[in-house]
Structures are given as structure tokens and as C-alpha cells.
């Protein structure tokens, strides 16, 4: 990876240095010479390392002749190849099947083992017994606990996958919730005009009420002014009347002289006596 | 094949060249590393086991002690794998060599002591005297505690060497007995084979336990000193 980057950078930056074994000092990185004191900062040290790496890569260019991988390599298979007796791949049996049939590899194996034993290529020692017991224990252990261990491993993997899946699902769910809320908000804005209508109505009513109130006040004011005028008129009339009555009374009283008063009083007495007689007469009857 | 009983413990040679270094490095090739979150079953189980031991071991330490987790985890994995591989026939177990065990024990123990002396000088020196000792005994007790401190790496190394070597030797001896008896008296061979089976099971357990003990003790020394 680094070699590709370096090579391409070198090719573009220094076309004349085709087979040169080293680059110019810091041509496309920071300028640092080799005489740098020991107490350098981390960044300067990193850049020095980069420069040295580039120089080495450039110098060894002629040794690297293989084609680099330009594409991602294919993924590894999930399960290994099938194996018989834990050691011998199934392809071997398939390989021998056309010529020797099913028993071919077994006969080959038996022959090899007997050959090794009889020619003492494999010597039976104490280790043989150790090997036999060990293999016996291993086979027993794998046969007995193998499936449960495999199930445990699968369970662990499944839990990891489930966790990731859960994360993904919860993220999707959150998005969905956000979308739904947004939609409901949009629907609410559609119905907002009801609110505005009600408010408008309220304001109109309030305005109407104020208007009527002021109208009434105006009416009252005007009425009171008119009442005042009427009262003034009435009072003037009354005063005039009283004045006239007083004047008439005064003149009448002035006009009545003293003899007229005596004459009137005597007549009244005579009338009264007559009336008394008239009243006594029906009573006797 | 084997001239005496101790040839399995000699330095393995390939064409007269010592082959110890590839043999010591071999268990590392069996521990799988993977960048993928979901692996095959073997990798998952290995990852799970290592995670389990890591949690179990490093829970008791504080932050400073937990900087040793990589060291201790790789230690226990290395010792366990080496011991288990040594149970295979015709194999060489590096942990049977005192040289290697000392090379593992002394730097680790010295590391814990130095960490303790540097960062908690008073505390680590105070470990040299147990609490509640009567005053006249103090000088003697300090000497005794110092000796017990200095003997710790030797004890670690010798414990591991002796256990594994003894187990291997015993298996060889009983195998030889079974071999000799197979010509003489077959039923006794069966008996001896049963004994060998039980012994192998024990050896497997011992292999794992020794790894655990080694790492646990180093972790304990670390805990005392951080």
C-alpha cells in the first residue's frame, strides 16, 4: 500500500530520476536534513521515518517484481474443507475413487502403517502408549463435548450479530419515529386554521361588544343632555306658573276691600243658617 | 530411540542445528488473530477464552496494574499452549527447561518489585514486615521476609519446571512399563494403560493449572506493588 503510494508519487514528482537509488532531500515532504539533533519532536521524527522508508522502498524497487493486488481479495470460505478421520481431506478419497474404488485409500493406509511398523521405520516405544492414550482421550473429548462447544461458539457469534442487528433496527425505528412525528406535525399544521378561525371569531366578538358598549354610553350621554334641557324647560314653566298664581292671588287679595269682606262674611253666615234649618227640617220629619 | 529417560528433555536439533527458537515460537501460530467481528468457531472460542481469563485476572487490579494485562494474558496463553503441546508424543516442551522458566520469571518478578519500589516505596518496603510482630523479633523477621521476597522468582521458575518435567517423566516411565508388560502379561498392560489414561488427564489439568498459577502469582505480586 505504502509502496504504491510512494511509487506513484515518485513517478509524478521526479520523472527524470527513473533509476535513481535515492530521492532528493525531502522533495515532497517536510524539509529536514539528516543532521537533526537527537531531541526532535514527534512530528519531525515521523517525517524522518517516512523519508527513510521512501528511500528504502525506492532503492529496493528492482526486487519487487510481483503484481500488486489492485482489487479486494475474495472473502475466505466460511467453513473449512471436509475431512475424514480428522486428518485426511475428502478430496484424497475422491482422487483415488476412480482407480481403486471406496476401499482404495484404506488399503493404502493400512499398507503404509504395516510397512512402517514392520521395517521399524516407526519404532514402538513408550511414546507409542502415550500417543495412544492421548489420542484416545482427545477423540473421546471431541466426540463428547464437540457439538456443545460448537453450539456455544455459534451462540456467541449469533449474539454479536443480534447486537449489531439490534443497533441497526433501533436506528431504523428511530428514523421511522422521527418520520411519523414529522408527518403528524404536518397534519397538525393543516388543521391550524381552526385555531385561527376561533381566535378571529373571539376578536370579532370582543370588538362588537366594545362597539355596543360605547354606543350605549353615547346614547346615555345624549339622553342626559336632552334631559337637562327638558328639566330646564320644565323648571321655567313651573316657575312661570307659580309666579302667575302668586301674582293673581296677590291682586285678588288686594282687590277684596274690607266692606266687601264683611258683606261676604254676613252672607256666608245667613247661608249657613238657612242650610242648618234645612238640615233640621228633614230630621224632624 | 531414546537412550535414556532424559533425551526428550534435551535441546531439539534438526540436522544438528538447534531448533529451539522455532519450537518456542510455534504456539503463537496456533492463536488466531482476526480483524473481523464474526469469525469461525475456533477463533470465536479462543477469543472468548482469552476474554474470560483477562476479565477474571485483571478485575482485582487498579488502573496502574491493568497496564500489565497484555503481558499477563500473553503469558498465560503461552504457558498453557506450550504445556498442552508438550503432551503430544515426540514433542519438546520448552517449559521443562529451567533456563526458559527463569528467563520468564525473573524479569516479571523484578518488574513488579521495581514498580512497587518506584511508585510506592513506603508501601512496598512495609511489606517486608508483617503486622503485629513483637518488637524483639523485627530484625530477624525483616531478613526472613527479604529472603522470601528474593526467592519468589526462583520459586516460580522451579515450580513450573518441576511440575511439567515430573509429569512428562512419569508418563514416560509408565509408558515404558506398559511396553515391557505388553510382551509379558497382557492384562497388566491394560491396567497400566488405564493408569496412563488417568495420568494423561491429570497432565492436561496440570498443564493448564501451572500456567494459571504462574500468571496468578505474578499478578499477585503486581497487586501488592501497585
Short mmCIF file of C-alpha atoms in Angstrom, two decimals:
data_model
loop_
_atom_site.label_atom_id
_atom_site.label_comp_id
_atom_site.label_asym_id
_atom_site.label_seq_id
_atom_site.Cartn_x
_atom_site.Cartn_y
_atom_site.Cartn_z
CA UNK A 1 0.00 0.00 0.00
CA UNK A 2 2.67 2.43 1.04
CA UNK A 3 4.89 1.26 -1.78
CA UNK A 4 2.16 2.00 -4.35
CA UNK A 5 1.62 5.49 -2.96
CA UNK A 6 5.33 6.14 -2.84
CA UNK A 7 5.93 4.80 -6.33
CA UNK A 8 3.15 6.85 -7.87
CA UNK A 9 4.27 9.96 -6.03
CA UNK A 10 7.85 9.36 -7.11
CA UNK A 11 6.81 8.77 -10.69
CA UNK A 12 4.86 12.01 -10.88
CA UNK A 13 7.25 14.15 -8.91
CA UNK A 14 10.59 13.08 -10.31
CA UNK A 15 10.32 11.65 -13.81
CA UNK A 16 13.99 12.16 -14.52
CA UNK A 17 15.08 10.05 -11.57
CA UNK A 18 13.92 6.84 -13.19
CA UNK A 19 16.55 4.53 -11.82
CA UNK A 20 17.97 6.73 -9.15
CA UNK A 21 18.61 4.95 -5.91
CA UNK A 22 17.58 7.78 -3.62
CA UNK A 23 15.36 10.83 -3.66
CA UNK A 24 16.43 14.41 -3.23
CA UNK A 25 16.39 15.55 0.34
CA UNK A 26 12.76 15.99 1.32
CA UNK A 27 11.48 16.72 -2.15
CA UNK A 28 7.85 16.15 -1.43
CA UNK A 29 7.76 16.01 2.35
CA UNK A 30 8.91 18.46 5.01
CA UNK A 31 12.38 19.79 4.58
CA UNK A 32 14.60 18.03 7.09
CA UNK A 33 18.20 17.12 6.51
CA UNK A 34 19.93 14.19 8.11
CA UNK A 35 21.79 16.29 10.61
CA UNK A 36 18.88 16.57 13.01
CA UNK A 37 19.65 16.73 16.73
CA UNK A 38 18.50 13.90 18.94
CA UNK A 39 15.88 15.91 20.78
CA UNK A 40 13.45 16.15 17.87
CA UNK A 41 9.70 16.47 18.20
CA UNK A 42 7.49 13.56 17.35
CA UNK A 43 6.35 15.08 14.09
CA UNK A 44 9.86 15.64 12.82
CA UNK A 45 10.83 12.11 13.81
CA UNK A 46 7.78 10.73 11.98
CA UNK A 47 8.67 12.66 8.87
CA UNK A 48 12.27 11.42 9.05
CA UNK A 49 10.97 7.85 9.27
CA UNK A 50 8.73 8.46 6.27
CA UNK A 51 11.63 9.81 4.25
CA UNK A 52 13.86 6.89 5.11
CA UNK A 53 11.05 4.44 4.26
CA UNK A 54 10.55 6.12 0.91
CA UNK A 55 14.26 5.98 0.12
CA UNK A 56 14.47 2.32 1.05
CA UNK A 57 11.38 1.49 -0.96
CA UNK A 58 12.77 3.32 -3.97
CA UNK A 59 16.15 1.63 -3.62
CA UNK A 60 14.63 -1.86 -3.46
CA UNK A 61 12.27 -1.24 -6.34
CA UNK A 62 14.07 -3.65 -8.62
CA UNK A 63 13.48 -6.54 -6.21
CA UNK A 64 9.74 -6.21 -6.08
CA UNK A 65 8.57 -7.79 -9.31
CA UNK A 66 5.19 -9.29 -8.43
CA UNK A 67 1.93 -7.68 -9.46
CA UNK A 68 0.31 -5.87 -6.56
CA UNK A 69 -3.29 -6.64 -5.62
CA UNK A 70 -5.32 -3.86 -7.12
CA UNK A 71 -8.70 -5.26 -6.15
CA UNK A 72 -10.06 -6.58 -2.87
CA UNK A 73 -9.26 -10.25 -2.46
CA UNK A 74 -12.23 -12.62 -2.41
CA UNK A 75 -13.59 -13.47 1.05
CA UNK A 76 -12.45 -16.63 2.82
CA UNK A 77 -14.87 -19.54 2.85
CA UNK A 78 -16.99 -19.82 5.98
CA UNK A 79 -16.29 -23.48 6.74
CA UNK A 80 -13.14 -25.47 6.03
CA UNK A 81 -12.90 -28.37 3.66
CA UNK A 82 -14.44 -31.70 4.60
CA UNK A 83 -12.03 -34.05 6.37
CA UNK A 84 -12.26 -37.76 7.14
CA UNK A 85 -10.94 -39.06 10.45
CA UNK A 86 -9.92 -35.50 11.30
CA UNK A 87 -6.75 -35.74 9.22
CA UNK A 88 -7.25 -36.74 5.62
CA UNK A 89 -9.15 -34.41 3.30
CA UNK A 90 -12.11 -35.74 1.42
CA UNK A 91 -10.52 -34.78 -1.92
CA UNK A 92 -7.95 -37.56 -1.44
CA UNK A 93 -10.66 -40.19 -1.31
CA UNK A 94 -12.33 -38.67 -4.35
CA UNK A 95 -8.97 -38.64 -6.10
CA UNK A 96 -8.44 -42.37 -5.57
CA UNK A 97 -12.05 -43.37 -6.17
CA UNK A 98 -11.95 -43.79 -9.99
CA UNK A 99 -8.97 -46.16 -9.84
CA UNK A 100 -9.40 -48.09 -6.61
CA UNK A 101 -12.97 -47.54 -5.53
CA UNK A 102 -14.12 -46.99 -1.95
CA UNK A 103 -11.59 -49.20 -0.16
CA UNK A 104 -8.57 -47.86 -2.02
CA UNK A 105 -7.40 -45.22 0.46
CA UNK A 106 -8.00 -47.56 3.40
CA UNK A 107 -5.89 -50.31 1.88
CA UNK A 108 -3.20 -47.74 1.11
CA UNK A 109 -3.26 -46.51 4.69
CA UNK A 110 -3.13 -49.99 6.19
CA UNK A 111 -0.27 -50.92 3.91
CA UNK A 112 1.72 -47.84 4.80
CA UNK A 113 1.24 -48.35 8.53
CA UNK A 114 2.20 -52.03 8.38
CA UNK A 115 5.22 -51.22 6.22
CA UNK A 116 6.42 -48.56 8.68
CA UNK A 117 5.92 -50.91 11.63
CA UNK A 118 7.49 -53.98 10.11
CA UNK A 119 10.52 -52.18 8.74
CA UNK A 120 10.89 -50.37 12.06
CA UNK A 121 10.65 -47.03 10.37
CA UNK A 122 8.26 -46.31 13.19
CA UNK A 123 9.50 -47.96 16.38
CA UNK A 124 7.08 -48.86 19.14
CA UNK A 125 8.40 -47.17 22.25
CA UNK A 126 6.94 -45.83 25.46
CA UNK A 127 5.79 -42.84 23.46
CA UNK A 128 3.50 -45.14 21.49
CA UNK A 129 1.46 -45.88 24.55
CA UNK A 130 1.45 -42.24 25.49
CA UNK A 131 0.31 -41.35 21.98
CA UNK A 132 -2.40 -43.99 22.06
CA UNK A 133 -3.80 -42.81 25.36
CA UNK A 134 -3.60 -39.19 24.34
CA UNK A 135 -5.34 -39.81 21.03
CA UNK A 136 -7.97 -41.88 22.82
CA UNK A 137 -8.63 -39.08 25.29
CA UNK A 138 -8.72 -36.46 22.56
CA UNK A 139 -11.16 -38.44 20.41
CA UNK A 140 -13.38 -39.12 23.40
CA UNK A 141 -13.34 -35.48 24.43
CA UNK A 142 -14.07 -34.16 20.96
CA UNK A 143 -16.84 -36.65 20.33
CA UNK A 144 -18.49 -35.95 23.64
CA UNK A 145 -18.09 -32.19 24.02
CA UNK A 146 -17.56 -31.13 20.43
CA UNK A 147 -21.14 -30.33 19.47
CA UNK A 148 -21.87 -28.40 22.65
CA UNK A 149 -18.72 -26.31 22.25
CA UNK A 150 -19.60 -25.65 18.63
CA UNK A 151 -23.11 -24.64 19.66
CA UNK A 152 -21.62 -22.29 22.26
CA UNK A 153 -19.36 -20.69 19.67
CA UNK A 154 -22.30 -20.30 17.32
CA UNK A 155 -24.33 -18.77 20.11
CA UNK A 156 -21.61 -16.20 20.78
CA UNK A 157 -21.44 -15.28 17.11
CA UNK A 158 -25.18 -15.08 16.92
CA UNK A 159 -25.29 -12.79 19.93
CA UNK A 160 -22.80 -10.47 18.29
CA UNK A 161 -24.83 -10.45 15.10
CA UNK A 162 -28.01 -9.91 17.07
CA UNK A 163 -26.45 -6.94 18.83
CA UNK A 164 -25.47 -5.36 15.56
CA UNK A 165 -28.86 -6.14 14.10
CA UNK A 166 -30.50 -4.64 17.17
CA UNK A 167 -28.47 -1.48 16.73
CA UNK A 168 -29.48 -1.27 13.10
CA UNK A 169 -33.14 -1.96 13.87
CA UNK A 170 -33.25 0.60 16.65
CA UNK A 171 -31.69 3.16 14.37
CA UNK A 172 -34.28 2.40 11.69
CA UNK A 173 -37.01 2.56 14.33
CA UNK A 174 -35.80 5.94 15.48
CA UNK A 175 -35.85 7.22 11.93
CA UNK A 176 -39.33 5.83 11.48
CA UNK A 177 -40.49 7.53 14.67
CA UNK A 178 -38.99 10.78 13.51
CA UNK A 179 -40.76 10.44 10.16
CA UNK A 180 -44.08 9.69 11.85
CA UNK A 181 -43.74 12.64 14.17
CA UNK A 182 -42.89 14.87 11.24
CA UNK A 183 -45.97 13.63 9.40
CA UNK A 184 -48.21 14.23 12.37
CA UNK A 185 -46.77 17.71 12.74
CA UNK A 186 -47.53 18.35 9.11
CA UNK A 187 -51.09 17.11 9.59
CA UNK A 188 -51.43 19.41 12.57
CA UNK A 189 -50.37 22.38 10.54
CA UNK A 190 -53.18 21.53 8.10
CA UNK A 191 -55.69 21.91 10.89
CA UNK A 192 -54.19 25.03 12.30
CA UNK A 193 -56.80 27.23 10.56
CA UNK A 194 -59.46 26.12 13.05
CA UNK A 195 -57.44 27.72 15.77
CA UNK A 196 -57.10 30.91 13.80
CA UNK A 197 -60.83 30.95 12.99
CA UNK A 198 -61.74 30.65 16.64
CA UNK A 199 -59.35 33.39 17.52
CA UNK A 200 -60.72 35.56 14.78
CA UNK A 201 -64.26 34.98 15.99
CA UNK A 202 -63.28 35.82 19.52
CA UNK A 203 -61.68 39.04 18.46
CA UNK A 204 -64.67 39.98 16.34
CA UNK A 205 -67.00 39.37 19.28
CA UNK A 206 -64.82 41.42 21.57
CA UNK A 207 -64.82 44.24 19.07
CA UNK A 208 -68.61 44.02 18.74
CA UNK A 209 -69.02 44.14 22.49
CA UNK A 210 -66.81 47.19 22.78
CA UNK A 211 -68.69 48.89 20.00
CA UNK A 212 -72.03 48.30 21.64
CA UNK A 213 -70.76 49.44 24.96
CA UNK A 214 -69.57 52.70 23.52
CA UNK A 215 -72.80 53.12 21.60
CA UNK A 216 -74.76 52.76 24.80
CA UNK A 217 -72.51 55.25 26.51
CA UNK A 218 -73.07 57.71 23.71
CA UNK A 219 -76.80 57.18 23.98
CA UNK A 220 -76.72 57.79 27.67
CA UNK A 221 -74.70 60.95 27.29
CA UNK A 222 -77.02 62.32 24.67
CA UNK A 223 -80.05 61.42 26.75
CA UNK A 224 -78.66 63.13 29.77
CA UNK A 225 -78.00 66.28 27.76
CA UNK A 226 -81.59 66.23 26.42
CA UNK A 227 -82.94 65.52 29.88
CA UNK A 228 -81.12 68.53 31.10
CA UNK A 229 -82.77 70.71 28.53
CA UNK A 230 -86.19 69.24 29.33
CA UNK A 231 -85.62 69.78 33.01
CA UNK A 232 -84.62 73.32 32.36
CA UNK A 233 -87.79 73.86 30.32
CA UNK A 234 -89.99 72.28 32.96
CA UNK A 235 -88.47 74.32 35.64
CA UNK A 236 -89.01 77.50 33.69
CA UNK A 237 -92.67 76.62 33.10
CA UNK A 238 -93.20 75.81 36.72
CA UNK A 239 -91.62 79.00 37.81
CA UNK A 240 -93.75 80.95 35.40
CA UNK A 241 -96.86 79.24 36.65
CA UNK A 242 -96.03 79.87 40.25
CA UNK A 243 -95.25 83.38 39.54
CA UNK A 244 -98.57 83.89 37.73
CA UNK A 245 -100.51 82.25 40.51
CA UNK A 246 -98.80 84.36 43.10
CA UNK A 247 -99.47 87.49 41.10
CA UNK A 248 -103.17 86.59 40.60
CA UNK A 249 -103.56 85.75 44.26
CA UNK A 250 -101.94 88.93 45.30
CA UNK A 251 -104.13 91.06 43.12
CA UNK A 252 -107.26 89.23 44.10
CA UNK A 253 -106.43 89.65 47.72
CA UNK A 254 -105.70 93.34 47.06
CA UNK A 255 -108.96 93.78 45.27
CA UNK A 256 -111.02 92.40 48.08
CA UNK A 257 -111.82 95.54 50.19
CA UNK A 258 -112.88 95.49 53.87
CA UNK A 259 -116.67 96.05 53.36
CA UNK A 260 -116.87 93.55 50.66
CA UNK A 261 -115.23 91.19 53.11
CA UNK A 262 -117.85 91.97 55.80
CA UNK A 263 -120.67 91.64 53.29
CA UNK A 264 -119.37 88.35 52.10
CA UNK A 265 -118.90 87.03 55.64
CA UNK A 266 -122.57 88.07 56.61
CA UNK A 267 -123.89 86.37 53.52
CA UNK A 268 -121.99 83.27 54.35
CA UNK A 269 -123.48 83.25 57.84
CA UNK A 270 -127.03 83.71 56.53
CA UNK A 271 -126.48 80.92 54.04
CA UNK A 272 -125.23 78.69 56.78
CA UNK A 273 -128.29 79.36 58.96
CA UNK A 274 -130.57 78.54 56.06
CA UNK A 275 -128.68 75.36 55.48
CA UNK A 276 -128.95 74.50 59.16
CA UNK A 277 -132.68 74.98 59.07
CA UNK A 278 -132.96 72.88 56.02
CA UNK A 279 -130.89 70.18 57.64
CA UNK A 280 -133.03 70.21 60.85
CA UNK A 281 -136.25 70.05 58.99
CA UNK A 282 -135.72 66.62 57.31
CA UNK A 283 -134.52 65.24 60.68
CA UNK A 284 -137.75 66.19 62.42
CA UNK A 285 -139.70 64.66 59.55
CA UNK B 1 15.22 -44.31 20.01
CA UNK B 2 15.63 -42.76 23.46
CA UNK B 3 18.96 -43.76 25.01
CA UNK B 4 17.99 -42.73 28.48
CA UNK B 5 15.00 -41.31 30.18
CA UNK B 6 16.07 -37.71 29.74
CA UNK B 7 16.58 -37.49 25.99
CA UNK B 8 13.14 -35.96 25.43
CA UNK B 9 14.32 -33.03 27.51
CA UNK B 10 17.47 -32.31 25.58
CA UNK B 11 17.71 -29.45 23.08
CA UNK B 12 15.96 -30.50 19.92
CA UNK B 13 18.11 -30.43 16.83
CA UNK B 14 17.32 -30.50 13.16
CA UNK B 15 20.36 -31.68 11.24
CA UNK B 16 22.47 -30.84 14.26
CA UNK B 17 21.20 -27.25 14.28
CA UNK B 18 19.35 -26.23 17.42
CA UNK B 19 15.71 -25.81 16.67
CA UNK B 20 14.58 -24.37 19.98
CA UNK B 21 13.55 -20.95 18.70
CA UNK B 22 11.03 -22.16 16.10
CA UNK B 23 9.67 -24.59 18.70
CA UNK B 24 9.20 -21.82 21.23
CA UNK B 25 7.57 -19.58 18.66
CA UNK B 26 5.29 -22.30 17.33
CA UNK B 27 2.36 -21.90 19.80
CA UNK B 28 1.95 -18.33 18.62
CA UNK B 29 0.88 -19.64 15.25
CA UNK B 30 -1.97 -21.52 16.87
CA UNK B 31 -3.54 -18.49 18.50
CA UNK B 32 -5.71 -16.89 15.85
CA UNK B 33 -5.97 -13.15 15.37
CA UNK B 34 -8.69 -11.75 13.25
CA UNK B 35 -9.93 -8.33 12.33
CA UNK B 36 -13.47 -9.50 11.66
CA UNK B 37 -16.08 -9.26 14.41
CA UNK B 38 -17.63 -12.59 13.43
CA UNK B 39 -15.12 -15.42 12.95
CA UNK B 40 -15.20 -19.14 12.58
CA UNK B 41 -15.81 -21.30 15.64
CA UNK B 42 -12.22 -21.84 16.63
CA UNK B 43 -11.38 -18.15 16.58
CA UNK B 44 -14.57 -17.33 18.45
CA UNK B 45 -13.81 -19.82 21.19
CA UNK B 46 -10.22 -18.68 21.52
CA UNK B 47 -11.30 -15.06 21.67
CA UNK B 48 -13.92 -15.92 24.25
CA UNK B 49 -11.49 -17.85 26.45
CA UNK B 50 -8.90 -15.12 26.35
CA UNK B 51 -11.55 -12.55 27.16
CA UNK B 52 -12.73 -14.68 30.09
CA UNK B 53 -9.25 -15.09 31.55
CA UNK B 54 -8.47 -11.43 31.01
CA UNK B 55 -11.55 -10.29 32.87
CA UNK B 56 -11.02 -12.77 35.65
CA UNK B 57 -7.39 -11.85 36.14
CA UNK B 58 -7.40 -8.13 35.79
CA UNK B 59 -10.54 -7.33 37.72
CA UNK B 60 -8.71 -7.04 41.01
CA UNK B 61 -6.14 -4.56 39.80
CA UNK B 62 -6.36 -0.81 39.68
CA UNK B 63 -5.63 1.21 36.57
CA UNK B 64 -1.89 1.02 37.03
CA UNK B 65 -1.93 -2.74 37.41
CA UNK B 66 -4.17 -3.13 34.38
CA UNK B 67 -1.42 -1.78 32.14
CA UNK B 68 0.12 -5.23 32.62
CA UNK B 69 -2.91 -7.03 31.15
CA UNK B 70 -1.35 -7.68 27.75
CA UNK B 71 1.75 -9.10 29.37
CA UNK B 72 -0.14 -11.39 31.72
CA UNK B 73 -2.64 -12.58 29.14
CA UNK B 74 0.06 -13.47 26.65
CA UNK B 75 1.98 -15.16 29.48
CA UNK B 76 -0.85 -17.43 30.47
CA UNK B 77 -1.69 -18.21 26.85
CA UNK B 78 1.91 -19.03 26.04
CA UNK B 79 2.47 -21.28 29.04
CA UNK B 80 -0.85 -23.09 28.60
CA UNK B 81 -0.32 -23.71 24.90
CA UNK B 82 3.29 -24.79 25.37
CA UNK B 83 2.37 -27.21 28.13
CA UNK B 84 -0.51 -28.70 26.20
CA UNK B 85 1.57 -29.12 23.05
CA UNK B 86 4.20 -30.88 25.13
CA UNK B 87 1.76 -33.67 25.86
CA UNK B 88 1.87 -34.76 22.23
CA UNK B 89 4.21 -37.66 21.59
CA UNK B 90 7.72 -36.91 20.40
CA UNK B 91 7.39 -33.23 21.20
CA UNK B 92 9.69 -30.92 23.06
CA UNK B 93 8.33 -28.69 25.80
CA UNK B 94 10.31 -25.52 26.33
CA UNK B 95 8.87 -25.05 29.78
CA UNK B 96 10.71 -28.10 31.02
CA UNK B 97 13.94 -26.15 30.73
CA UNK B 98 14.80 -24.20 33.84
CA UNK B 99 16.62 -21.65 31.70
CA UNK B 100 13.46 -20.59 29.95
CA UNK B 101 11.35 -20.50 33.07
CA UNK B 102 13.91 -18.42 34.89
CA UNK B 103 14.04 -16.13 31.87
CA UNK B 104 10.28 -15.68 32.21
CA UNK B 105 10.07 -15.44 35.99
CA UNK B 106 12.96 -13.15 36.90
CA UNK B 107 12.11 -10.19 34.62
CA UNK B 108 8.43 -10.31 35.54
CA UNK B 109 9.06 -10.53 39.26
CA UNK B 110 11.77 -7.87 39.08
CA UNK B 111 9.34 -5.69 37.15
CA UNK B 112 6.72 -5.93 39.86
CA UNK B 113 9.26 -5.21 42.58
CA UNK B 114 10.67 -2.22 40.75
CA UNK B 115 7.21 -0.82 40.06
CA UNK B 116 6.43 -1.13 43.73
CA UNK B 117 9.71 0.42 44.86
CA UNK B 118 9.46 3.29 42.45
CA UNK B 119 5.87 4.38 42.90
CA UNK B 120 5.02 3.21 46.38
CA UNK B 121 8.35 2.97 48.12
CA UNK B 122 7.00 3.09 51.65
CA UNK B 123 4.26 0.55 50.96
CA UNK B 124 6.48 -1.98 49.26
CA UNK B 125 9.14 -1.70 51.91
CA UNK B 126 6.45 -2.07 54.54
CA UNK B 127 5.58 -5.46 53.05
CA UNK B 128 8.88 -6.67 54.43
CA UNK B 129 7.46 -6.64 57.96
CA UNK B 130 4.16 -8.35 58.77
CA UNK B 131 1.74 -6.55 61.01
CA UNK B 132 1.72 -7.13 64.70
CA UNK B 133 5.16 -8.61 65.22
CA UNK B 134 6.65 -8.26 68.69
CA UNK B 135 9.48 -5.72 68.74
CA UNK B 136 12.45 -8.03 69.54
CA UNK B 137 11.68 -10.17 66.51
CA UNK B 138 11.73 -7.30 63.99
CA UNK B 139 15.32 -7.55 62.63
CA UNK B 140 15.12 -11.28 62.16
CA UNK B 141 11.73 -11.01 60.52
CA UNK B 142 12.88 -8.37 58.07
CA UNK B 143 15.71 -10.66 56.99
CA UNK B 144 13.30 -13.56 56.63
CA UNK B 145 10.85 -11.51 54.58
CA UNK B 146 13.63 -10.25 52.32
CA UNK B 147 14.78 -13.78 51.69
CA UNK B 148 11.22 -14.87 50.93
CA UNK B 149 10.92 -11.94 48.52
CA UNK B 150 14.17 -12.80 46.75
CA UNK B 151 13.20 -16.44 46.47
CA UNK B 152 9.96 -15.67 44.63
CA UNK B 153 11.34 -15.75 41.05
CA UNK B 154 13.30 -18.91 41.71
CA UNK B 155 10.21 -20.50 43.21
CA UNK B 156 8.10 -19.52 40.20
CA UNK B 157 10.57 -20.95 37.71
CA UNK B 158 11.38 -24.12 39.62
CA UNK B 159 7.71 -24.80 40.33
CA UNK B 160 6.82 -24.77 36.67
CA UNK B 161 9.88 -26.73 35.57
CA UNK B 162 9.50 -29.39 38.22
CA UNK B 163 5.81 -29.95 37.67
CA UNK B 164 5.98 -30.28 33.92
CA UNK B 165 9.17 -32.32 33.93
CA UNK B 166 7.85 -34.67 36.59
CA UNK B 167 4.65 -35.18 34.67
CA UNK B 168 6.46 -35.95 31.44
CA UNK B 169 8.87 -38.30 33.16
CA UNK B 170 6.05 -40.15 34.85
CA UNK B 171 4.24 -40.62 31.58
CA UNK B 172 7.44 -41.96 30.00
CA UNK B 173 8.04 -44.36 32.83
CA UNK B 174 4.54 -45.73 32.84
CA UNK B 175 4.63 -45.99 29.05
CA UNK B 176 7.84 -47.98 29.31
CA UNK B 177 6.27 -50.20 31.92
CA UNK B 178 3.25 -50.78 29.70
CA UNK B 179 5.54 -51.56 26.78
CA UNK B 180 7.57 -54.06 28.78
CA UNK B 181 4.43 -55.65 30.17
CA UNK B 182 2.77 -55.97 26.77
CA UNK B 183 5.02 -58.93 25.93
CA UNK B 184 4.89 -60.49 29.38
CA UNK B 185 1.40 -60.21 30.73
CA UNK B 186 -1.28 -58.57 28.63
CA UNK B 187 -3.89 -57.92 31.32
CA UNK B 188 -1.41 -55.90 33.32
CA UNK B 189 -0.84 -53.91 30.17
CA UNK B 190 -4.46 -52.96 30.21
CA UNK B 191 -4.19 -51.91 33.81
CA UNK B 192 -1.13 -49.86 33.10
CA UNK B 193 -2.86 -48.31 30.12
CA UNK B 194 -5.74 -47.27 32.33
CA UNK B 195 -3.24 -45.69 34.68
CA UNK B 196 -1.64 -43.92 31.78
CA UNK B 197 -5.03 -42.58 30.70
CA UNK B 198 -5.71 -41.18 34.10
CA UNK B 199 -2.26 -39.72 34.23
CA UNK B 200 -2.72 -38.03 30.87
CA UNK B 201 -5.91 -36.43 32.08
CA UNK B 202 -4.00 -35.23 35.11
CA UNK B 203 -1.28 -33.90 32.90
CA UNK B 204 -3.71 -31.90 30.88
CA UNK B 205 -5.07 -30.41 34.03
CA UNK B 206 -1.58 -29.76 35.37
CA UNK B 207 -0.57 -28.06 32.17
CA UNK B 208 -3.40 -25.61 32.44
CA UNK B 209 -3.14 -25.17 36.16
CA UNK B 210 0.56 -24.42 36.10
CA UNK B 211 0.02 -21.72 33.56
CA UNK B 212 -2.70 -20.30 35.71
CA UNK B 213 -0.64 -20.44 38.86
CA UNK B 214 2.34 -18.77 37.29
CA UNK B 215 0.31 -15.93 35.96
CA UNK B 216 -1.73 -15.61 39.09
CA UNK B 217 1.32 -15.27 41.26
CA UNK B 218 2.85 -12.65 39.05
CA UNK B 219 -0.44 -10.83 39.13
CA UNK B 220 -0.47 -11.10 42.90
CA UNK B 221 2.97 -9.64 43.21
CA UNK B 222 1.83 -6.87 40.93
CA UNK B 223 -1.25 -6.26 43.02
CA UNK B 224 0.82 -5.92 46.10
CA UNK B 225 3.01 -3.38 44.47
CA UNK B 226 0.59 -1.08 42.64
#
